[in-house]
Amino acid sequence: MSPGAARPYVPALFLALALALGGLRAPLPWLTFGVFFLAWFAWSAPAAVSFDRPAPYFFLWLGAAALFSPEPGASLPVLCRYAVLGLLFFSAEEAGENAWLKTVMGLGSVLAAVLLYQRFSAAGPAGLIGLNPNYSAAFCAGAFPAALLALTGEGGRKEKTFYFLLVLLLASGLLASGSRGAVLAAVAAAAAGLGVTRRWRALAALLLLPLALAALLPGHALEGWLKLSDPRAFARPLIWASSFKAAFASPLLGWGPGLFGEIFELFKFPYFDGIAFYGHSTLHAHSELLNLAAEAGFPAAVLFALAAGAALLAGGAKKLPLKLCALAVFLQAGTDMIFYSGAVSLLFWGSLGFAAERPAGAAALSGRVKLFLAALCLAGLALGAARFYRADAAARFVLAAGAQYEAGGGQTLGPALWRHSALSNPRNAFVAESEGRAEAAAGDLRAAEAAFARALELEPFFSRARLGLAGVYGAEGRAPEACRELARVP
């Protein structure tokens, strides 16, 4: 096959590479991916940009938010990741859409099979992207509407049989994942496709089937899938509320791309049981629109929605399977943190790029411009990898120092490290409790008491902090107060 004939398959190969690199959830895999992708972009990609569409303005606004970020060194690598997604979007050409769609269906079927296997194994469903099944379910959700559309369209018996089995596999994988957002997004996108093509019988069957399953399944099975017994399953609206507070506090340019984890420390909510880690810390708003609003301001969220809408509506029902794929991922991303995976982001932006009608007046990027953009993005990805591993080393040092001082080694640095961390994380009960243990190990019982009390103000049911406070009271000879605290521990 000649290089020219192979060009339509290259974007699809990059999607598979992103999945193989752990879903691009860490800086080093991003850098590895960037080396290959940006080399292709600089030398071979047919990139063209039209400022008649909202997408370029979305990426430009992110650039402004990163430049005015309180931590530009942290925001610029995140901007470069978004830029890579944009470069794929602007490089998508009509010749590659079939290869892209087939790859999406292939990856979705593989991940569905993995989720099914994991569901019936002892480990439970996790997928192939980290330990979170939602990322893998996003590929199944993206492939499901296109496969269902092919099944209900015109075709021979063999083709119908193939797509029936594919739809069955993808639907089973979605149910096995336990991702409510992915299932609802897949059904909604598929229903939209069937409605647009006026396949009313298939639409009625699609909508009635979940109701029939809900009626036939035993109650405990439905409760398990809805996660009614998991108190964390319905805490996501609290994270969204914190995201709104953060966005309204800085509505124009946000708090800086990639800084939601730090923003959350200022606006987060107390979690009720003091045991579960969920709700104490998060790197994402569990909604791409709200995450963009908090990190880059409300205009970024609006421009993102406009860019998606313009691409989905361009050309009407033309390229409908690709549009349904992008729509399903967009809907799931509205209530989930799946875009934290670069592979899922590539799935969305790539599908959107192939689905969009490239305007006739789109300006092709010259070789020098492409090379310049590729060099900037690669430098940003390298900066992100360097910062990540430096921060990781610093975090390990703090943890090791804290353990050393709890064991009786050096009496000043450990408490100082935790005090510094507490200043950066004023609403983190875990940090305050660790500071209390370090102060107690250093012999400063008054400071330890204050730290444990601050942890309990943040999390009244934080049992480990309550035990620490009781220990301080006991060491000071305040037996009644120690007994009172112990009595409040469940």
Coordinates of C-alpha atoms in Angstrom, one line a residue:
M1 CA 0.0 0.0 0.0
S2 CA 1.4 3.4 -1.0
P3 CA 1.8 6.2 1.6
G4 CA -1.0 8.1 -0.1
A5 CA -3.4 5.2 0.1
A6 CA -2.6 4.6 3.7
R7 CA -3.2 8.2 4.8
P8 CA -7.0 7.8 5.5
Y9 CA -6.2 5.0 8.0
V10 CA -3.7 7.0 10.0
P11 CA -6.1 8.9 12.3
A12 CA -7.9 5.6 13.2
L13 CA -4.5 4.1 14.1
F14 CA -3.8 7.0 16.4
L15 CA -7.1 6.3 18.2
A16 CA -6.1 2.7 18.7
L17 CA -2.6 3.9 19.9
A18 CA -4.2 6.2 22.4
L19 CA -6.2 3.3 23.8
A20 CA -3.2 1.1 24.0
L21 CA -1.3 3.8 25.9
G22 CA -3.6 3.4 28.9
G23 CA -6.2 5.7 27.5
L24 CA -3.8 8.7 27.8
R25 CA -4.6 9.4 31.5
A26 CA -1.1 10.5 32.5
P27 CA 1.5 13.0 31.2
L28 CA 4.1 10.4 30.0
P29 CA 1.7 8.5 27.8
W30 CA 0.5 11.8 26.4
L31 CA 4.1 12.8 25.6
T32 CA 4.7 9.4 23.9
F33 CA 1.5 9.8 21.9
G34 CA 2.4 13.3 21.0
V35 CA 5.7 12.4 19.5
F36 CA 4.1 10.2 16.9
F37 CA 0.9 12.2 16.3
L38 CA 2.7 15.6 16.0
A39 CA 5.3 14.2 13.6
W40 CA 2.4 13.0 11.4
F41 CA 0.6 16.3 11.8
A42 CA 3.7 18.3 10.9
W43 CA 4.6 16.4 7.8
S44 CA 1.4 14.8 6.4
A45 CA -1.8 16.0 8.0
P46 CA -4.2 17.9 5.6
A47 CA -5.1 20.5 8.3
A48 CA -7.5 23.4 7.4
V49 CA -9.2 25.9 9.6
S50 CA -12.3 28.0 9.0
F51 CA -13.1 30.9 11.3
D52 CA -16.7 30.7 10.2
R53 CA -17.2 27.9 12.7
P54 CA -17.1 28.1 16.6
A55 CA -14.4 25.5 17.0
P56 CA -11.3 27.7 16.5
Y57 CA -12.6 30.3 18.9
F58 CA -13.0 27.6 21.6
F59 CA -9.4 26.6 21.4
L60 CA -8.3 30.3 21.3
W61 CA -10.3 31.0 24.4
L62 CA -8.6 28.1 26.1
G63 CA -5.3 29.6 25.1
A64 CA -6.3 32.9 26.8
A65 CA -7.4 31.1 29.9
A66 CA -4.1 29.3 30.1
L67 CA -2.0 32.4 29.6
F68 CA -3.9 34.2 32.4
S69 CA -4.0 31.2 34.7
P70 CA -2.7 31.7 38.2
E71 CA -0.4 28.7 37.4
P72 CA 0.6 29.0 33.7
G73 CA 3.1 26.2 34.1
A74 CA 0.3 23.8 35.1
S75 CA -2.2 25.1 32.6
L76 CA 0.0 25.3 29.4
P77 CA 0.5 21.5 29.3
V78 CA -3.2 21.0 29.5
L79 CA -3.8 23.5 26.8
C80 CA -1.4 21.5 24.6
R81 CA -3.4 18.4 25.2
Y82 CA -6.5 20.2 24.0
A83 CA -4.5 21.6 21.1
V84 CA -3.7 18.0 20.0
L85 CA -7.4 17.2 20.0
G86 CA -8.0 20.3 17.9
L87 CA -5.3 19.4 15.5
L88 CA -7.0 16.1 14.9
F89 CA -10.4 17.8 14.5
F90 CA -9.0 20.2 11.9
S91 CA -7.1 17.4 10.1
A92 CA -10.1 15.1 9.6
E93 CA -10.9 14.6 6.0
E94 CA -13.7 12.8 4.2
A95 CA -11.4 10.0 2.9
G96 CA -10.7 8.7 6.4
E97 CA -14.3 8.6 7.8
N98 CA -15.0 4.9 7.0
A99 CA -11.7 3.7 8.5
W100 CA -12.5 5.8 11.6
L101 CA -16.0 4.4 12.0
K102 CA -14.8 0.8 11.6
T103 CA -12.1 1.4 14.2
V104 CA -14.6 2.8 16.6
M105 CA -16.9 -0.2 16.2
G106 CA -13.9 -2.6 16.5
L107 CA -12.6 -1.0 19.6
G108 CA -16.1 -0.7 21.1
S109 CA -16.7 -4.5 20.5
V110 CA -13.4 -5.4 22.0
L111 CA -14.0 -3.3 25.1
A112 CA -17.6 -4.7 25.4
A113 CA -16.2 -8.2 25.4
V114 CA -13.6 -7.2 28.1
L115 CA -16.3 -5.7 30.3
L116 CA -18.5 -8.8 29.9
Y117 CA -15.6 -11.1 30.9
Q118 CA -14.8 -8.9 33.9
R119 CA -18.4 -8.7 35.0
F120 CA -18.5 -12.5 35.4
S121 CA -15.1 -12.7 36.9
A122 CA -14.2 -12.1 40.6
A123 CA -12.6 -8.7 39.9
G124 CA -15.6 -7.0 38.5
P125 CA -15.9 -4.6 35.5
A126 CA -13.0 -2.1 35.1
G127 CA -12.4 -2.0 31.3
L128 CA -9.0 -1.4 29.8
I129 CA -8.6 2.3 30.7
G130 CA -7.5 2.5 34.3
L131 CA -9.8 1.0 36.9
N132 CA -12.9 2.9 35.9
P133 CA -15.3 1.1 33.5
N134 CA -16.9 4.4 32.4
Y135 CA -13.9 5.2 30.0
S136 CA -14.3 1.9 28.2
A137 CA -18.1 2.2 28.2
A138 CA -17.7 5.4 26.3
F139 CA -16.3 3.5 23.3
C140 CA -19.2 1.1 23.5
A141 CA -21.7 4.0 23.7
G142 CA -20.1 5.7 20.7
A143 CA -20.3 2.5 18.6
F144 CA -23.8 1.4 19.6
P145 CA -25.9 4.0 17.7
A146 CA -23.9 3.5 14.5
A147 CA -24.2 -0.2 14.7
L148 CA -28.0 0.0 15.5
L149 CA -28.5 2.3 12.5
A150 CA -26.7 -0.2 10.2
L151 CA -28.8 -3.0 11.6
T152 CA -32.1 -1.2 10.9
G153 CA -31.0 0.0 7.5
E154 CA -30.9 -1.7 4.1
G155 CA -28.6 -4.6 3.8
G156 CA -28.3 -8.3 3.1
R157 CA -28.9 -11.1 5.4
K158 CA -25.2 -11.6 6.3
E159 CA -24.8 -7.9 7.0
K160 CA -27.9 -7.8 9.2
T161 CA -26.7 -10.8 11.2
F162 CA -23.3 -9.3 11.7
Y163 CA -24.8 -6.0 13.0
F164 CA -27.3 -7.8 15.1
L165 CA -24.5 -9.6 16.9
L166 CA -22.5 -6.4 17.2
V167 CA -25.5 -4.5 18.7
L168 CA -26.1 -7.4 21.1
L169 CA -22.4 -7.4 22.1
L170 CA -22.2 -3.6 22.6
A171 CA -25.5 -3.5 24.5
S172 CA -24.3 -6.3 26.8
G173 CA -21.0 -4.6 27.4
L174 CA -22.8 -1.3 28.3
L175 CA -25.0 -3.1 30.8
A176 CA -22.0 -5.0 32.2
S177 CA -20.0 -1.8 32.7
G178 CA -22.6 -0.5 35.2
S179 CA -22.2 3.0 33.7
R180 CA -25.6 4.6 33.9
G181 CA -24.4 7.6 31.9
A182 CA -23.0 5.5 29.1
V183 CA -26.2 3.5 28.8
L184 CA -28.5 6.5 28.7
A185 CA -26.2 8.3 26.3
A186 CA -26.1 5.4 23.9
V187 CA -29.9 5.0 24.0
A188 CA -30.5 8.7 23.6
A189 CA -28.1 9.0 20.6
A190 CA -29.5 5.9 19.0
A191 CA -33.1 7.2 19.5
A192 CA -32.1 10.4 17.9
G193 CA -30.7 8.6 14.9
L194 CA -33.7 6.4 14.5
G195 CA -36.0 9.4 14.8
V196 CA -34.0 11.4 12.1
T197 CA -34.2 8.5 9.7
R198 CA -37.9 7.9 10.5
R199 CA -37.5 4.3 11.6
W200 CA -40.4 4.5 14.0
R201 CA -40.8 0.7 14.7
A202 CA -37.1 0.4 15.6
L203 CA -37.4 3.5 17.7
A204 CA -40.4 2.2 19.6
A205 CA -38.6 -1.1 20.2
L206 CA -35.5 0.7 21.5
L207 CA -37.6 2.7 23.9
L208 CA -39.8 -0.1 25.1
L209 CA -37.1 -2.7 25.6
P210 CA -35.6 -1.0 28.7
L211 CA -39.1 -0.7 30.2
A212 CA -39.7 -4.4 29.6
L213 CA -36.4 -5.4 31.1
A214 CA -37.1 -3.2 34.2
A215 CA -40.5 -4.9 34.6
L216 CA -39.1 -8.4 34.1
L217 CA -35.9 -8.2 36.2
P218 CA -36.1 -8.8 39.9
G219 CA -36.0 -5.7 42.1
H220 CA -32.6 -6.4 43.6
A221 CA -31.0 -6.6 40.1
L222 CA -32.4 -3.2 39.1
E223 CA -31.4 -1.7 42.4
G224 CA -27.9 -3.0 41.9
W225 CA -27.6 -1.5 38.5
L226 CA -29.0 1.8 39.7
K227 CA -26.5 1.6 42.6
L228 CA -29.2 2.5 45.1
S229 CA -27.2 0.8 47.9
D230 CA -24.1 2.9 47.2
P231 CA -24.3 6.3 49.0
R232 CA -21.6 7.7 46.7
A233 CA -23.6 7.0 43.6
F234 CA -25.7 10.1 43.9
A235 CA -23.1 12.5 45.3
R236 CA -22.2 13.7 41.8
P237 CA -24.7 16.7 41.9
L238 CA -22.8 18.0 44.9
I239 CA -19.6 18.1 42.8
W240 CA -21.6 19.9 40.1
A241 CA -22.7 22.4 42.6
S242 CA -19.1 23.0 43.7
S243 CA -18.2 23.5 40.0
F244 CA -20.9 26.1 39.6
K245 CA -19.6 28.0 42.6
A246 CA -16.1 27.9 41.2
A247 CA -17.3 29.1 37.8
F248 CA -19.4 31.9 39.2
A249 CA -16.4 33.0 41.3
S250 CA -14.3 33.5 38.1
P251 CA -16.8 33.6 35.2
L252 CA -14.8 35.0 32.4
L253 CA -11.5 33.1 32.2
G254 CA -12.0 30.6 35.0
W255 CA -9.3 29.4 37.4
G256 CA -6.9 27.9 34.8
P257 CA -7.1 24.8 32.6
G258 CA -6.1 21.7 34.5
L259 CA -6.5 23.2 38.0
F260 CA -9.9 21.9 38.9
G261 CA -8.4 19.6 41.6
E262 CA -7.0 22.7 43.3
I263 CA -10.2 24.7 42.7
F264 CA -12.3 22.0 44.3
E265 CA -10.4 22.4 47.6
L266 CA -11.8 25.9 47.9
F267 CA -15.4 25.1 47.0
K268 CA -16.0 21.4 47.9
F269 CA -18.6 20.0 50.2
P270 CA -18.2 18.0 53.4
Y271 CA -18.9 14.3 52.9
F272 CA -21.2 12.7 55.4
D273 CA -19.5 9.4 56.4
G274 CA -15.9 10.4 56.9
I275 CA -14.7 7.2 55.5
A276 CA -15.2 7.2 51.7
F277 CA -12.5 9.1 49.7
Y278 CA -15.1 10.1 47.1
G279 CA -16.1 13.7 47.6
H280 CA -12.8 14.7 49.4
S281 CA -10.8 15.0 46.2
T282 CA -11.4 15.0 42.5
L283 CA -9.5 16.0 39.4
H284 CA -12.5 16.7 37.3
A285 CA -16.0 18.2 37.6
H286 CA -17.6 14.9 36.4
S287 CA -19.0 17.1 33.5
E288 CA -17.0 18.4 30.7
L289 CA -19.1 21.5 30.3
L290 CA -18.9 22.4 34.0
N291 CA -15.2 21.5 34.1
L292 CA -14.6 24.0 31.3
A293 CA -16.7 26.6 32.9
A294 CA -14.7 26.3 36.2
E295 CA -11.3 26.1 34.5
A296 CA -11.7 28.5 31.6
G297 CA -14.9 30.5 32.2
F298 CA -18.5 30.2 31.0
P299 CA -17.5 31.4 27.5
A300 CA -15.3 28.3 27.1
A301 CA -18.3 26.0 28.0
V302 CA -20.6 27.9 25.6
L303 CA -18.0 27.8 22.7
F304 CA -17.5 24.0 23.3
A305 CA -21.2 23.4 23.1
L306 CA -21.5 25.6 20.0
A307 CA -18.6 23.8 18.3
A308 CA -20.2 20.4 19.0
G309 CA -23.6 21.6 17.9
A310 CA -22.3 23.2 14.7
A311 CA -20.5 20.0 13.6
L312 CA -23.4 17.8 14.5
L313 CA -25.9 19.9 12.6
A314 CA -23.8 20.6 9.5
G315 CA -25.0 18.7 6.5
G316 CA -28.2 17.4 8.1
A317 CA -28.4 13.6 8.2
K318 CA -25.2 13.3 6.1
K319 CA -22.5 11.2 8.0
L320 CA -25.2 10.4 10.6
P321 CA -23.3 7.4 12.1
L322 CA -20.3 9.5 12.9
K323 CA -22.5 12.2 14.3
L324 CA -24.3 9.8 16.6
C325 CA -21.0 8.5 17.8
A326 CA -19.9 12.0 18.8
L327 CA -23.3 12.8 20.3
A328 CA -23.3 9.7 22.5
V329 CA -19.8 10.6 23.9
F330 CA -20.9 14.3 24.3
L331 CA -24.0 13.2 26.3
Q332 CA -22.0 10.9 28.5
A333 CA -19.4 13.5 29.1
G334 CA -22.1 15.8 30.4
T335 CA -22.5 13.7 33.6
D336 CA -19.2 11.9 33.8
M337 CA -15.4 12.5 33.9
I338 CA -14.6 10.4 30.8
F339 CA -12.8 13.3 29.1
Y340 CA -10.1 12.9 31.7
S341 CA -9.0 10.1 29.3
G342 CA -7.3 11.5 26.3
A343 CA -8.4 8.4 24.3
V344 CA -12.1 9.2 24.9
S345 CA -11.4 12.9 24.0
L346 CA -9.8 11.8 20.8
L347 CA -12.9 9.6 20.1
F348 CA -15.1 12.6 20.5
W349 CA -13.1 15.2 18.6
G350 CA -12.1 12.8 15.8
S351 CA -15.7 11.7 15.3
L352 CA -16.8 15.3 15.4
G353 CA -14.2 16.3 12.8
F354 CA -15.1 13.5 10.4
A355 CA -18.8 14.3 10.8
A356 CA -18.4 18.0 10.2
E357 CA -18.7 19.4 6.7
R358 CA -15.4 21.2 6.1
P359 CA -16.3 24.7 4.8
A360 CA -15.3 25.5 1.2
G361 CA -13.4 28.5 2.4
A362 CA -11.4 26.7 5.0
A363 CA -7.7 27.9 4.9
A364 CA -5.2 25.1 4.7
L365 CA -2.3 25.4 7.2
S366 CA 1.1 25.7 5.6
G367 CA 4.0 23.4 6.4
R368 CA 5.7 26.0 8.5
V369 CA 2.6 26.7 10.5
K370 CA 2.0 23.0 11.2
L371 CA 5.6 22.5 12.2
F372 CA 5.5 25.5 14.6
L373 CA 2.2 24.3 16.2
A374 CA 3.6 20.7 16.5
A375 CA 6.8 22.0 18.2
L376 CA 4.8 24.1 20.7
C377 CA 2.5 21.2 21.6
L378 CA 5.4 18.8 22.0
A379 CA 7.2 21.3 24.3
G380 CA 4.0 21.7 26.3
L381 CA 3.5 17.9 26.7
A382 CA 7.2 17.6 27.7
L383 CA 6.7 20.3 30.3
G384 CA 3.6 18.5 31.7
A385 CA 5.5 15.2 32.0
A386 CA 8.4 17.0 33.9
R387 CA 6.0 18.8 36.2
F388 CA 4.1 15.6 37.0
Y389 CA 7.1 13.6 38.0
R390 CA 8.6 16.4 40.0
A391 CA 5.3 16.8 41.9
D392 CA 5.1 13.1 42.4
A393 CA 8.5 13.0 43.9
A394 CA 7.6 15.9 46.1
A395 CA 4.4 14.2 47.3
R396 CA 6.4 11.0 48.1
F397 CA 8.9 13.0 50.1
V398 CA 6.1 14.6 52.1
L399 CA 4.5 11.3 52.9
A400 CA 7.9 9.7 53.8
A401 CA 8.7 12.7 56.0
G402 CA 5.4 12.5 57.7
A403 CA 5.9 8.8 58.4
Q404 CA 9.4 9.5 59.7
Y405 CA 8.2 12.1 62.2
E406 CA 5.3 10.0 63.4
A407 CA 7.9 7.3 64.2
G408 CA 9.9 9.8 66.3
G409 CA 12.5 11.1 63.8
G410 CA 13.3 14.9 63.4
Q411 CA 10.8 17.1 65.1
T412 CA 10.4 20.2 63.0
L413 CA 10.3 19.4 59.2
G414 CA 7.4 17.0 59.3
P415 CA 4.8 19.3 61.0
A416 CA 6.1 22.2 58.8
L417 CA 5.4 20.2 55.6
W418 CA 1.9 19.3 56.6
R419 CA 1.2 22.9 57.7
H420 CA 2.3 24.1 54.2
S421 CA 0.1 21.4 52.6
A422 CA -2.9 22.6 54.8
L423 CA -2.5 26.1 53.6
S424 CA -2.8 24.8 50.0
N425 CA -5.7 22.6 50.9
P426 CA -7.8 24.5 53.4
R427 CA -10.8 22.3 53.1
N428 CA -9.1 18.9 53.0
A429 CA -9.8 17.0 56.2
F430 CA -7.2 14.3 55.3
V431 CA -4.4 16.9 55.3
A432 CA -5.5 18.5 58.6
E433 CA -5.6 15.0 60.2
S434 CA -2.1 14.2 58.9
E435 CA -0.9 17.6 60.3
G436 CA -2.4 16.7 63.7
R437 CA -0.5 13.3 63.7
A438 CA 2.7 15.0 62.8
E439 CA 2.3 17.7 65.5
A440 CA 1.5 15.0 68.1
A441 CA 4.6 13.0 67.1
A442 CA 6.7 16.2 67.4
G443 CA 5.3 16.8 70.9
D444 CA 3.3 19.9 70.2
L445 CA -0.1 18.7 71.6
R446 CA -1.7 22.1 71.4
A447 CA -1.0 22.4 67.7
A448 CA -2.1 18.8 67.2
E449 CA -5.4 19.5 69.0
A450 CA -6.0 22.5 66.7
A451 CA -5.3 20.4 63.6
F452 CA -7.6 17.5 64.7
A453 CA -10.3 20.0 65.6
R454 CA -10.0 21.6 62.2
A455 CA -10.3 18.2 60.5
L456 CA -13.5 17.5 62.4
E457 CA -14.9 20.9 61.5
L458 CA -14.5 19.9 57.9
E459 CA -15.7 16.3 58.4
P460 CA -17.6 15.8 61.7
F461 CA -17.7 12.0 61.2
F462 CA -14.0 11.6 60.4
S463 CA -13.3 8.8 62.8
R464 CA -9.5 8.8 62.5
A465 CA -9.4 12.5 63.4
R466 CA -11.7 11.9 66.3
L467 CA -9.4 9.1 67.6
G468 CA -6.5 11.4 67.2
L469 CA -8.2 14.2 69.2
A470 CA -9.1 11.7 71.9
G471 CA -5.4 10.6 72.1
V472 CA -4.3 14.2 72.5
Y473 CA -6.7 14.7 75.3
G474 CA -5.5 11.5 77.0
A475 CA -1.9 12.6 76.7
E476 CA -2.8 15.9 78.4
G477 CA -4.6 14.1 81.2
R478 CA -8.0 15.3 80.2
A479 CA -9.8 12.0 80.7
P480 CA -13.4 13.3 80.5
E481 CA -12.8 15.0 77.1
A482 CA -11.0 11.9 75.8
C483 CA -13.9 9.6 76.9
R484 CA -16.4 12.0 75.3
E485 CA -14.5 11.9 71.9
L486 CA -14.2 8.1 72.1
A487 CA -17.9 7.7 72.7
R488 CA -18.6 9.6 69.5
V489 CA -16.6 7.2 67.4
P490 CA -19.0 4.7 65.6

